Amino acid sequence: MSSSALFTSPRAARGMTLIEVMISFAILVVGLVSIFAILNAGFRSHKRAVNETEASILADSLLSEMRSEFAHGTVPTSDRPGSFHENADFPLYKYSRQIVALEPARKGVNQVMADRSYFTRVEVRWSDQGDDKSISVDTVMFCNRK
Amino acid sequence: MKLKNANPFTLSAPNARRCTAGFQPARVLTIPFRNQSRRRPRGLTLVEVMITMVIFVTLAASTILAVKEVVTQWSLGERRRVAYEKAAGCIDIVSSDIRLAMSHEPAGVTDIKAKFIADFDPETYQQRLMFVRTFESGPERAITFNAGDGIDNQMMFKSAASDGAQAPSPLNVMDGSEFTGLKVGDFKALGGMAMIGYFVKDQILYRVIRAPVPDRMAALLQPQNGQILATDVLHLGFEYWGQYTQQWEEPPARSKIIGPERLWDSTRSLTVGPLKNFRMHRGEDSADDKDDDVFPEKVRLTITVDSPLPRCVFTKLTDDIGESSGGEILVDSTRSFPEGGDESSYILIDDEWMHFSKKTSESFFIDRRGARGTKAVGHAVNATIRIGKTFRRVVYLPNWRDDWSIDADWRARKEAQRTKPRTLTK
């Protein structure tokens, strides 16, 4: 009797009801779920960063190839908007190239330079859990000869 | 239990009597509980405890599983991030160097003959690249600016004595009458040029930079001369788009299509090592002829990087394999390795790359031994197998030069020059 009196306070003697236990678990679950949601968001942004690194390496590569075509005096063929190519080195990514001749719109623009200037855009697209993600790099390139 | 005394602090009398003299009797603290006699303490029933336990165990198990998965994913992602950052950093440096590779020296510079050499390390069979680039700006300008021009400056000090007299030691004559003046250009590497070399040894990628441009480039490609760009570089490959190249992909055997070059000799005259097999090789007399130098138009860089062991995807051989045995090789586990059969399906065993066509859970089916320029050798049980992550980048050289000698007019003119008797002799 006296030993049970040592370990049992009048408040605790009642014990916790099932409802209390379940409420506390519910709070625990809500907490855990929100922690995992944050972690998951972290993963996704990390994955996106990785994808963008790889896509930018591919875009750099494609721009380099285009520069060499311009240096030979040939204008690379422009892809139809929305049509994408595969690349053997980067199987997860597709790319599209747009080349538009710049027009000397303003006075004072060097006619020769303007005739040789091309607006170029490389768009790299990939799929992330069903969502389409993409980056695009725009630049102006000069063609070696007309 | 009824309490006899109203005072809660009671002295236990029998204990006090039993104690020997000098000891104070122990005080026993008792606290009255009013409810205790009337109502038994009601804890949880067995059913409640069991339900709670079941819920708790379920939740704990799923939490542990989820945390485990999170940790696995996290470390995988971390490995990938390390690899990507490493690769992106290396690719940036290598491509900015290659883009500024020099094919024509500035006026007045005549000493540099070999400007773009790509061959294989005779020890490791790995590809390496050395070339000359210019530094007009950027942090490394200092290296070329203070390098000196590599030419002896005997004319720097003019003896006050008559011609033919021994010039005094430069250390003793720093006064104005003796000093003829030092041109700023004497400190500067000619043309602001430096040699750049890249090679991989023991999975470490080194970059060598040296100004003024040395005569013997290949001798400098040693770890003690280099700066470490990255560790755990499993493979570094260079492919060169020359004049005859039609596609980047390696064409099938006995095909008329010409793939990329793997050797390059801008002088077209070197006969050492594999360079005599360079497609545009001409012969030793081409060494002094700068006009026929060739430079690739594009370079495709392949780099395979990995996180350090053991925090990377790896496995071990469970059986010895011979020098030429292909087919199925047995390993611990092929978890996290790719399915095989494509451009990225290369595995590295010790120092040898192999290409595999497919995998099972505990074996790879090898269809090519000694891939990526390595040598097929035997491997003992427990050899480490790694895969890494491969990156490719094409770099365009604005200064590329094709072989003009295929132009008939040009060839006739050069031939006339060559056969004309030379009046200037050394």
XYZ file of C-alpha atoms in Angstrom:
572
model
C 0.000 0.000 0.000
C 2.641 2.483 0.982
C 4.816 1.505 -2.023
C 1.935 2.029 -4.446
C 1.354 5.347 -2.772
C 4.912 6.320 -3.632
C 4.466 5.716 -7.376
C 0.945 6.843 -7.947
C -0.174 10.397 -7.764
C -3.864 11.154 -7.570
C -3.742 12.772 -11.037
C -1.913 9.912 -12.736
C -4.020 7.281 -11.158
C -6.658 7.935 -13.764
C -4.278 6.954 -16.626
C -4.652 8.293 -20.163
C -7.745 7.555 -22.066
C -7.603 6.102 -25.556
C -8.818 9.411 -26.929
C -5.863 11.228 -25.389
C -3.400 8.701 -26.753
C -4.934 8.915 -30.195
C -4.923 12.693 -30.193
C -1.269 12.724 -29.255
C -0.506 10.265 -32.037
C -2.493 12.384 -34.448
C -0.345 15.375 -33.523
C 2.775 13.232 -33.951
C 1.612 12.064 -37.368
C 0.828 15.597 -38.499
C 4.290 16.669 -37.381
C 6.016 13.806 -39.175
C 4.026 14.331 -42.345
C 5.001 17.986 -42.474
C 8.665 17.099 -41.870
C 8.582 14.604 -44.724
C 6.842 17.117 -46.927
C 9.700 19.559 -46.308
C 12.291 16.850 -47.019
C 10.482 15.904 -50.189
C 10.491 19.519 -51.324
C 14.228 19.541 -50.630
C 14.723 16.447 -52.784
C 12.761 17.921 -55.618
C 14.667 21.168 -55.695
C 17.909 19.222 -55.474
C 16.850 17.047 -58.395
C 15.894 20.122 -60.352
C 19.348 21.623 -59.719
C 20.991 18.412 -60.930
C 18.808 18.362 -64.044
C 19.550 21.980 -64.812
C 23.296 21.364 -64.518
C 23.086 18.516 -66.988
C 20.783 20.446 -69.310
C 23.125 23.423 -69.313
C 26.066 21.165 -70.213
C 24.015 19.879 -73.152
C 22.968 23.415 -74.136
C 26.615 24.575 -74.067
C 27.555 21.623 -76.226
C 24.832 22.403 -78.756
C 25.789 26.082 -78.882
C 29.385 25.042 -79.534
C 28.258 22.876 -82.448
C 26.168 25.738 -83.811
C 29.089 28.127 -83.527
C 31.199 25.781 -85.613
C 28.464 25.567 -88.263
C 28.254 29.358 -88.403
C 32.045 29.491 -88.688
C 31.787 27.343 -91.816
C 29.316 29.810 -93.246
C 26.342 27.518 -92.997
C 23.297 28.457 -91.046
C 22.069 25.553 -88.912
C 18.568 24.419 -89.667
C 15.962 25.736 -87.319
C 13.601 23.228 -85.729
C 9.893 23.646 -85.986
C 8.556 25.104 -82.754
C 7.609 22.276 -80.456
C 9.645 19.592 -82.202
C 12.436 18.137 -80.110
C 15.455 15.936 -80.852
C 17.062 13.201 -78.835
C 20.753 13.324 -77.958
C 22.687 10.087 -77.511
C 24.943 11.562 -74.820
C 22.042 12.848 -72.745
C 19.257 10.271 -73.072
C 16.944 11.970 -70.574
C 16.901 15.276 -72.391
C 15.479 16.588 -75.647
C 16.490 19.734 -77.404
C 15.227 22.184 -79.955
C 17.132 24.899 -81.840
C 15.669 28.099 -83.178
C 17.619 30.293 -85.561
C 16.181 33.579 -86.745
C 18.014 36.069 -88.968
C 18.188 39.491 -87.358
C 16.909 42.351 -89.426
C 18.622 45.724 -89.333
C 15.604 47.448 -87.915
C 17.206 50.713 -86.861
C 19.284 53.220 -88.665
C 22.945 53.102 -87.853
C 23.117 49.346 -87.578
C 26.035 48.044 -89.579
C 24.367 46.513 -92.591
C 26.971 43.798 -93.123
C 26.996 42.743 -89.500
C 23.247 42.789 -89.331
C 22.995 40.587 -92.409
C 25.181 38.020 -90.756
C 23.645 38.113 -87.313
C 21.360 35.372 -86.169
C 19.326 35.131 -83.076
C 19.782 31.608 -81.754
C 17.951 29.809 -79.034
C 18.576 26.354 -77.633
C 15.833 24.882 -75.539
C 16.474 21.754 -73.515
C 13.514 19.894 -72.127
C 13.180 17.020 -69.699
C 10.444 15.332 -67.762
C 10.377 15.343 -63.968
C 7.712 13.032 -62.519
C 5.367 13.812 -65.359
C 6.012 17.557 -65.368
C 7.802 19.071 -68.347
C 10.741 21.197 -67.290
C 12.981 23.167 -69.598
C 15.765 25.699 -69.826
C 16.590 27.840 -72.817
C 19.733 29.722 -73.760
C 19.510 32.695 -76.098
C 22.402 34.331 -77.878
C 23.291 36.122 -81.084
C 25.801 34.514 -83.418
C 27.596 35.784 -86.488
C 27.852 33.779 -89.669
C 31.328 33.701 -91.164
C 30.321 34.439 -94.761
C 27.147 35.312 -96.418
C -5.423 3.140 6.308
C -6.405 5.587 8.953
C -3.856 7.977 10.224
C -3.563 8.177 13.968
C -1.679 11.398 14.008
C -2.806 14.647 12.421
C 0.802 15.582 11.851
C 1.959 14.039 8.589
C 5.554 13.920 9.768
C 5.730 11.067 12.234
C 8.678 9.548 13.886
C 8.972 5.814 13.547
C 9.449 4.832 17.136
C 10.515 1.151 16.917
C 13.341 2.008 14.512
C 14.590 4.714 16.850
C 14.816 2.345 19.694
C 16.849 -0.213 17.797
C 19.489 2.277 16.790
C 22.739 2.522 18.705
C 23.617 5.679 20.538
C 24.904 8.568 18.514
C 22.709 7.919 15.470
C 19.685 10.006 14.889
C 16.579 7.960 14.224
C 15.515 7.932 10.547
C 12.572 10.048 9.594
C 9.979 8.413 7.451
C 7.904 10.633 5.280
C 4.362 9.620 4.745
C 1.820 11.664 2.905
C -1.854 11.123 3.471
C -3.916 10.182 0.394
C -7.518 10.803 0.816
C -8.792 8.965 -2.222
C -6.790 5.852 -1.965
C -8.856 3.787 0.270
C -12.113 4.659 -1.494
C -11.083 4.152 -5.110
C -8.542 1.767 -6.642
C -6.066 3.443 -9.057
C -7.457 2.936 -12.547
C -4.688 2.655 -15.203
C -5.142 1.514 -18.759
C -6.931 -1.718 -19.412
C -5.115 -4.469 -21.264
C -7.134 -3.795 -24.407
C -6.260 -0.108 -24.333
C -2.564 -0.858 -23.839
C -2.606 -3.346 -26.681
C -4.361 -1.011 -29.075
C -1.918 1.735 -28.167
C 0.996 -0.620 -28.675
C -0.298 -1.726 -32.051
C -0.758 1.854 -33.188
C 2.617 2.790 -31.828
C 4.418 -0.134 -33.458
C 2.734 0.529 -36.807
C 3.623 4.185 -36.683
C 7.159 3.531 -35.474
C 7.776 0.943 -38.164
C 6.519 3.183 -40.930
C 8.488 6.118 -39.518
C 11.673 4.069 -39.410
C 11.121 2.842 -42.965
C 10.418 6.351 -44.176
C 13.465 7.777 -42.403
C 15.608 5.010 -43.851
C 14.355 5.773 -47.337
C 14.911 9.480 -46.794
C 18.480 8.863 -45.649
C 19.171 6.586 -48.626
C 17.763 9.116 -51.052
C 19.614 11.908 -49.371
C 22.976 10.192 -49.583
C 22.297 9.165 -53.194
C 21.430 12.751 -54.019
C 24.488 13.982 -52.189
C 26.730 11.633 -54.189
C 25.139 12.789 -57.377
C 25.577 16.412 -56.403
C 29.280 15.848 -55.670
C 29.721 14.179 -59.052
C 27.818 16.892 -60.911
C 29.669 19.729 -59.289
C 32.990 18.053 -59.913
C 32.174 17.344 -63.547
C 30.740 20.786 -64.221
C 33.809 22.430 -62.673
C 36.259 20.337 -64.700
C 34.328 20.778 -67.927
C 34.287 24.542 -67.453
C 38.041 24.782 -66.967
C 38.978 22.339 -69.730
C 36.622 23.865 -72.270
C 37.697 27.443 -71.575
C 41.316 26.354 -72.069
C 40.625 24.471 -75.275
C 38.571 27.298 -76.711
C 41.615 29.587 -76.484
C 44.049 27.077 -77.999
C 46.396 28.929 -80.282
C 47.091 27.958 -83.869
C 49.086 30.981 -85.036
C 51.783 32.591 -82.954
C 51.808 36.339 -82.632
C 54.351 38.133 -84.796
C 57.903 37.687 -83.594
C 57.373 34.355 -81.935
C 58.978 31.585 -83.901
C 60.124 29.049 -81.404
C 56.987 27.083 -80.794
C 56.557 24.173 -83.111
C 54.277 21.758 -81.361
C 51.068 23.542 -80.492
C 48.434 20.869 -80.149
C 49.431 17.325 -79.296
C 47.073 14.595 -78.178
C 48.397 11.137 -77.482
C 48.324 8.343 -74.933
C 50.296 8.052 -71.739
C 52.744 5.196 -72.351
C 52.250 3.902 -68.804
C 48.554 4.231 -68.179
C 47.254 4.131 -71.777
C 45.065 7.084 -70.834
C 44.516 9.896 -73.268
C 46.287 13.145 -72.569
C 46.310 16.521 -74.220
C 48.831 19.332 -74.365
C 48.449 22.562 -76.222
C 49.395 26.197 -76.212
C 46.912 28.845 -75.268
C 47.081 32.552 -74.764
C 46.122 34.518 -71.706
C 45.061 38.025 -72.473
C 43.269 38.468 -69.209
C 42.031 36.527 -66.260
C 43.626 35.408 -63.022
C 46.279 33.313 -64.737
C 47.615 36.250 -66.670
C 50.194 36.635 -63.914
C 51.730 33.294 -64.839
C 52.390 34.427 -68.376
C 53.209 37.981 -67.392
C 56.081 37.085 -65.083
C 57.309 33.998 -66.852
C 60.008 35.582 -68.964
C 60.280 35.010 -72.656
C 62.497 31.961 -72.348
C 65.228 33.641 -74.361
C 68.595 34.482 -72.822
C 68.943 38.182 -72.294
C 72.666 38.582 -72.949
C 72.138 42.046 -74.324
C 70.569 43.275 -71.160
C 73.863 44.579 -69.760
C 76.240 46.501 -71.896
C 79.818 46.556 -70.825
C 81.315 50.015 -70.461
C 84.592 48.547 -71.575
C 85.497 48.214 -75.226
C 83.996 45.508 -77.381
C 85.238 42.063 -76.608
C 85.875 42.745 -72.952
C 84.244 40.506 -70.432
C 80.947 41.937 -69.366
C 80.745 42.474 -65.605
C 78.485 40.280 -63.641
C 74.953 41.654 -63.634
C 74.889 41.427 -59.868
C 77.582 44.061 -59.521
C 76.434 46.568 -62.092
C 73.063 47.883 -61.317
C 74.020 51.465 -61.943
C 72.644 53.472 -64.777
C 75.735 53.623 -66.967
C 75.943 49.866 -67.312
C 72.292 49.121 -67.416
C 70.898 49.237 -70.915
C 67.357 48.941 -69.798
C 65.086 46.033 -69.360
C 62.087 45.806 -71.574
C 58.830 44.941 -69.928
C 58.511 42.275 -72.577
C 61.471 40.426 -71.127
C 59.392 39.417 -68.174
C 56.453 38.422 -70.232
C 56.062 35.076 -71.888
C 56.153 35.568 -75.634
C 52.714 36.271 -76.922
C 51.311 35.806 -73.445
C 51.297 32.100 -74.123
C 51.455 29.139 -71.829
C 51.391 25.424 -72.270
C 48.383 23.642 -70.882
C 48.373 19.917 -70.305
C 45.696 17.552 -69.097
C 46.164 14.004 -67.944
C 44.730 11.530 -65.475
C 46.866 9.416 -63.188
C 45.549 7.187 -60.395
C 42.078 8.627 -60.981
C 43.264 12.158 -60.324
C 42.822 14.773 -63.033
C 45.845 17.057 -63.315
C 46.251 20.288 -65.194
C 49.738 21.490 -66.021
C 50.348 25.120 -66.891
C 53.822 26.272 -67.880
C 55.161 29.494 -69.287
C 57.218 30.162 -71.299
C 56.152 27.271 -73.464
C 58.664 24.459 -72.893
C 60.385 22.540 -75.668
C 59.464 19.162 -74.349
C 55.835 19.261 -73.383
C 55.213 15.575 -72.777
C 57.983 15.340 -70.168
C 56.116 17.845 -68.036
C 52.953 15.806 -67.785
C 53.842 14.412 -64.377
C 51.860 14.753 -61.154
C 54.552 16.858 -59.491
C 54.153 19.531 -62.156
C 50.410 19.603 -62.141
C 47.609 21.110 -60.156
C 44.888 18.715 -59.079
C 41.554 19.566 -60.664
C 39.530 16.673 -59.307
C 39.872 13.283 -57.680
C 37.955 10.110 -58.523
C 38.031 10.905 -62.214
C 37.543 7.432 -63.628
C 37.896 8.404 -67.250
C 38.932 11.387 -69.324
C 38.500 11.091 -73.057
C 39.114 13.514 -75.892
C 37.783 13.110 -79.406
C 38.785 15.496 -82.145
C 36.718 16.584 -85.114
C 39.211 16.846 -87.928
C 38.878 17.604 -91.573
C 37.820 14.083 -92.488
C 35.524 13.440 -89.557
C 31.925 12.785 -90.533
C 30.286 11.894 -87.265
C 30.989 11.754 -83.555
C 29.894 8.149 -83.154
C 32.473 5.472 -83.716
C 31.605 3.919 -87.107
C 31.332 0.141 -87.409
C 34.436 -1.761 -88.485
C 35.230 -1.735 -92.229
C 32.862 1.157 -92.749
C 33.756 3.990 -95.096
C 32.481 6.548 -92.640
C 35.222 8.259 -90.687
C 34.683 8.875 -86.998
C 36.470 11.304 -84.721
C 40.251 11.340 -84.266
C 41.809 10.287 -80.982
C 45.342 11.331 -81.809
C 46.386 14.804 -82.817
C 49.712 16.205 -83.899
C 49.480 19.762 -85.104
C 52.980 19.614 -86.625
C 52.146 16.435 -88.585
C 55.775 15.405 -88.225
C 56.181 13.561 -84.924
C 57.187 9.948 -85.309
C 57.285 9.003 -81.661
C 54.761 6.630 -80.161
C 51.364 6.412 -81.700
C 51.564 9.866 -83.289
C 52.986 8.474 -86.528
C 49.563 6.913 -87.027
C 47.873 10.316 -87.005
C 45.604 10.482 -90.023
C 47.177 13.667 -91.383
C 50.767 12.680 -90.663
C 53.146 13.929 -93.357
C 56.719 13.225 -92.364
C 59.615 14.757 -90.513
C 60.199 17.580 -92.953
C 56.829 18.975 -92.000
C 58.181 20.002 -88.608
C 59.484 23.379 -89.702
C 56.578 24.107 -91.980
C 54.089 26.074 -89.972
C 51.748 26.580 -92.862
C 50.645 22.963 -92.935
C 49.824 22.749 -89.245
C 46.383 21.372 -88.499
C 44.043 21.964 -85.587
C 40.795 20.230 -84.764
C 37.626 22.144 -85.290
C 35.815 20.677 -82.330
C 36.789 18.653 -79.320
C 34.393 16.340 -77.598
C 35.258 15.925 -73.968
C 34.100 12.846 -72.074
C 34.610 12.792 -68.346
C 33.480 10.114 -65.916
C 33.518 11.156 -62.294
C 32.473 9.435 -59.096
C 32.203 10.028 -55.387
C 35.038 8.549 -53.365
C 34.834 4.917 -52.273
C 32.906 3.578 -50.430
C 30.272 6.280 -50.839
C 29.574 5.486 -54.462
C 27.926 2.813 -56.563
C 30.330 -0.105 -56.582
C 30.483 -3.877 -56.290
C 33.099 -6.595 -56.190
C 34.042 -9.528 -58.376
C 33.124 -12.881 -56.873
C 35.374 -14.850 -59.201
C 38.685 -14.355 -60.993
C 38.420 -13.368 -64.626
C 41.031 -13.912 -67.291
C 42.616 -11.560 -69.762
C 40.234 -12.275 -72.599
C 37.221 -13.895 -70.995
C 34.077 -12.141 -72.073
C 30.494 -13.154 -71.487
C 29.081 -13.333 -68.011
C 31.091 -12.114 -65.042
C 29.882 -12.715 -61.510
C 29.690 -9.929 -58.964
C 28.261 -9.340 -55.494
C 25.295 -7.323 -56.620
C 24.362 -5.142 -59.570
C 22.058 -2.898 -57.587
C 22.052 0.763 -58.750
C 23.965 -0.107 -61.933
C 22.288 0.778 -65.256
C 20.534 -1.859 -67.319
C 23.259 -2.015 -69.945
C 23.401 -1.986 -73.699
C 23.751 1.759 -74.264
C 26.421 4.458 -74.423
C 26.725 4.780 -70.660
C 27.031 1.061 -69.898
C 30.711 0.986 -69.079
C 32.100 -0.521 -65.898
C 35.573 -0.034 -64.528
C 37.341 -3.071 -63.009
C 40.719 -2.064 -61.561
C 42.047 -0.017 -64.494
C 40.145 -1.671 -67.312
C 36.888 -0.429 -68.801
C 34.382 -2.942 -70.096
C 31.128 -2.458 -71.911
C 28.200 -4.616 -70.847
C 25.112 -5.463 -72.845
C 22.860 -6.512 -69.969
C 22.868 -7.407 -66.315
C 21.197 -9.843 -63.945
C 21.027 -9.302 -60.201
C 24.482 -10.828 -59.724
C 26.266 -10.664 -63.055
C 27.158 -8.494 -66.033
C 27.237 -9.704 -69.639
C 30.378 -8.201 -71.131
C 30.493 -7.575 -74.871
C 33.691 -5.500 -75.040
C 36.884 -5.833 -73.033
C 39.509 -3.096 -72.828
C 37.061 -0.350 -73.799
C 37.829 3.395 -73.724
C 41.431 2.812 -74.724
C 42.343 0.678 -71.722
C 44.148 -2.643 -71.812
C 42.394 -5.955 -71.214
C 44.057 -7.690 -68.291
C 43.078 -10.366 -65.787
C 41.338 -9.422 -62.541
C 41.372 -11.216 -59.216
C 38.386 -11.979 -57.040
C 37.234 -9.005 -54.911
C 38.406 -6.460 -57.495
C 36.340 -3.296 -57.213
C 33.874 -2.468 -59.977
C 32.776 1.132 -60.394
C 30.662 3.001 -62.868
C 30.691 6.730 -62.084
C 28.704 9.271 -64.012
C 29.676 10.276 -67.527
C 29.413 13.777 -68.961
C 30.053 14.954 -72.491
C 30.686 18.409 -73.822
C 31.596 19.587 -77.309
C 33.990 22.531 -77.443
C 34.448 24.517 -80.617
C 37.890 25.932 -81.429
C 37.544 29.249 -83.226
C 41.211 28.905 -84.296
C 40.904 25.552 -85.984
C 42.897 24.964 -89.177
C 42.328 22.371 -91.829
C 45.003 20.851 -93.989
C 45.299 23.271 -96.885
C 47.604 20.997 -98.839
C 44.660 19.196 -100.336
C 44.154 22.364 -102.358
C 46.135 21.761 -105.578
C 47.241 25.394 -106.034
C 48.424 25.641 -102.510
C 50.351 22.392 -102.801
C 52.084 23.506 -105.992
C 53.132 26.760 -104.356
C 54.467 24.981 -101.293
C 56.274 22.469 -103.444
C 57.971 25.306 -105.325
C 59.033 26.838 -102.032
C 60.330 23.540 -100.791
C 62.454 22.786 -103.836
C 63.789 26.313 -104.179
C 67.401 26.474 -102.938
C 67.588 28.180 -99.613
C 69.877 31.117 -99.339
C 69.686 31.585 -95.647
C 71.555 28.997 -93.664
C 72.121 28.813 -89.988
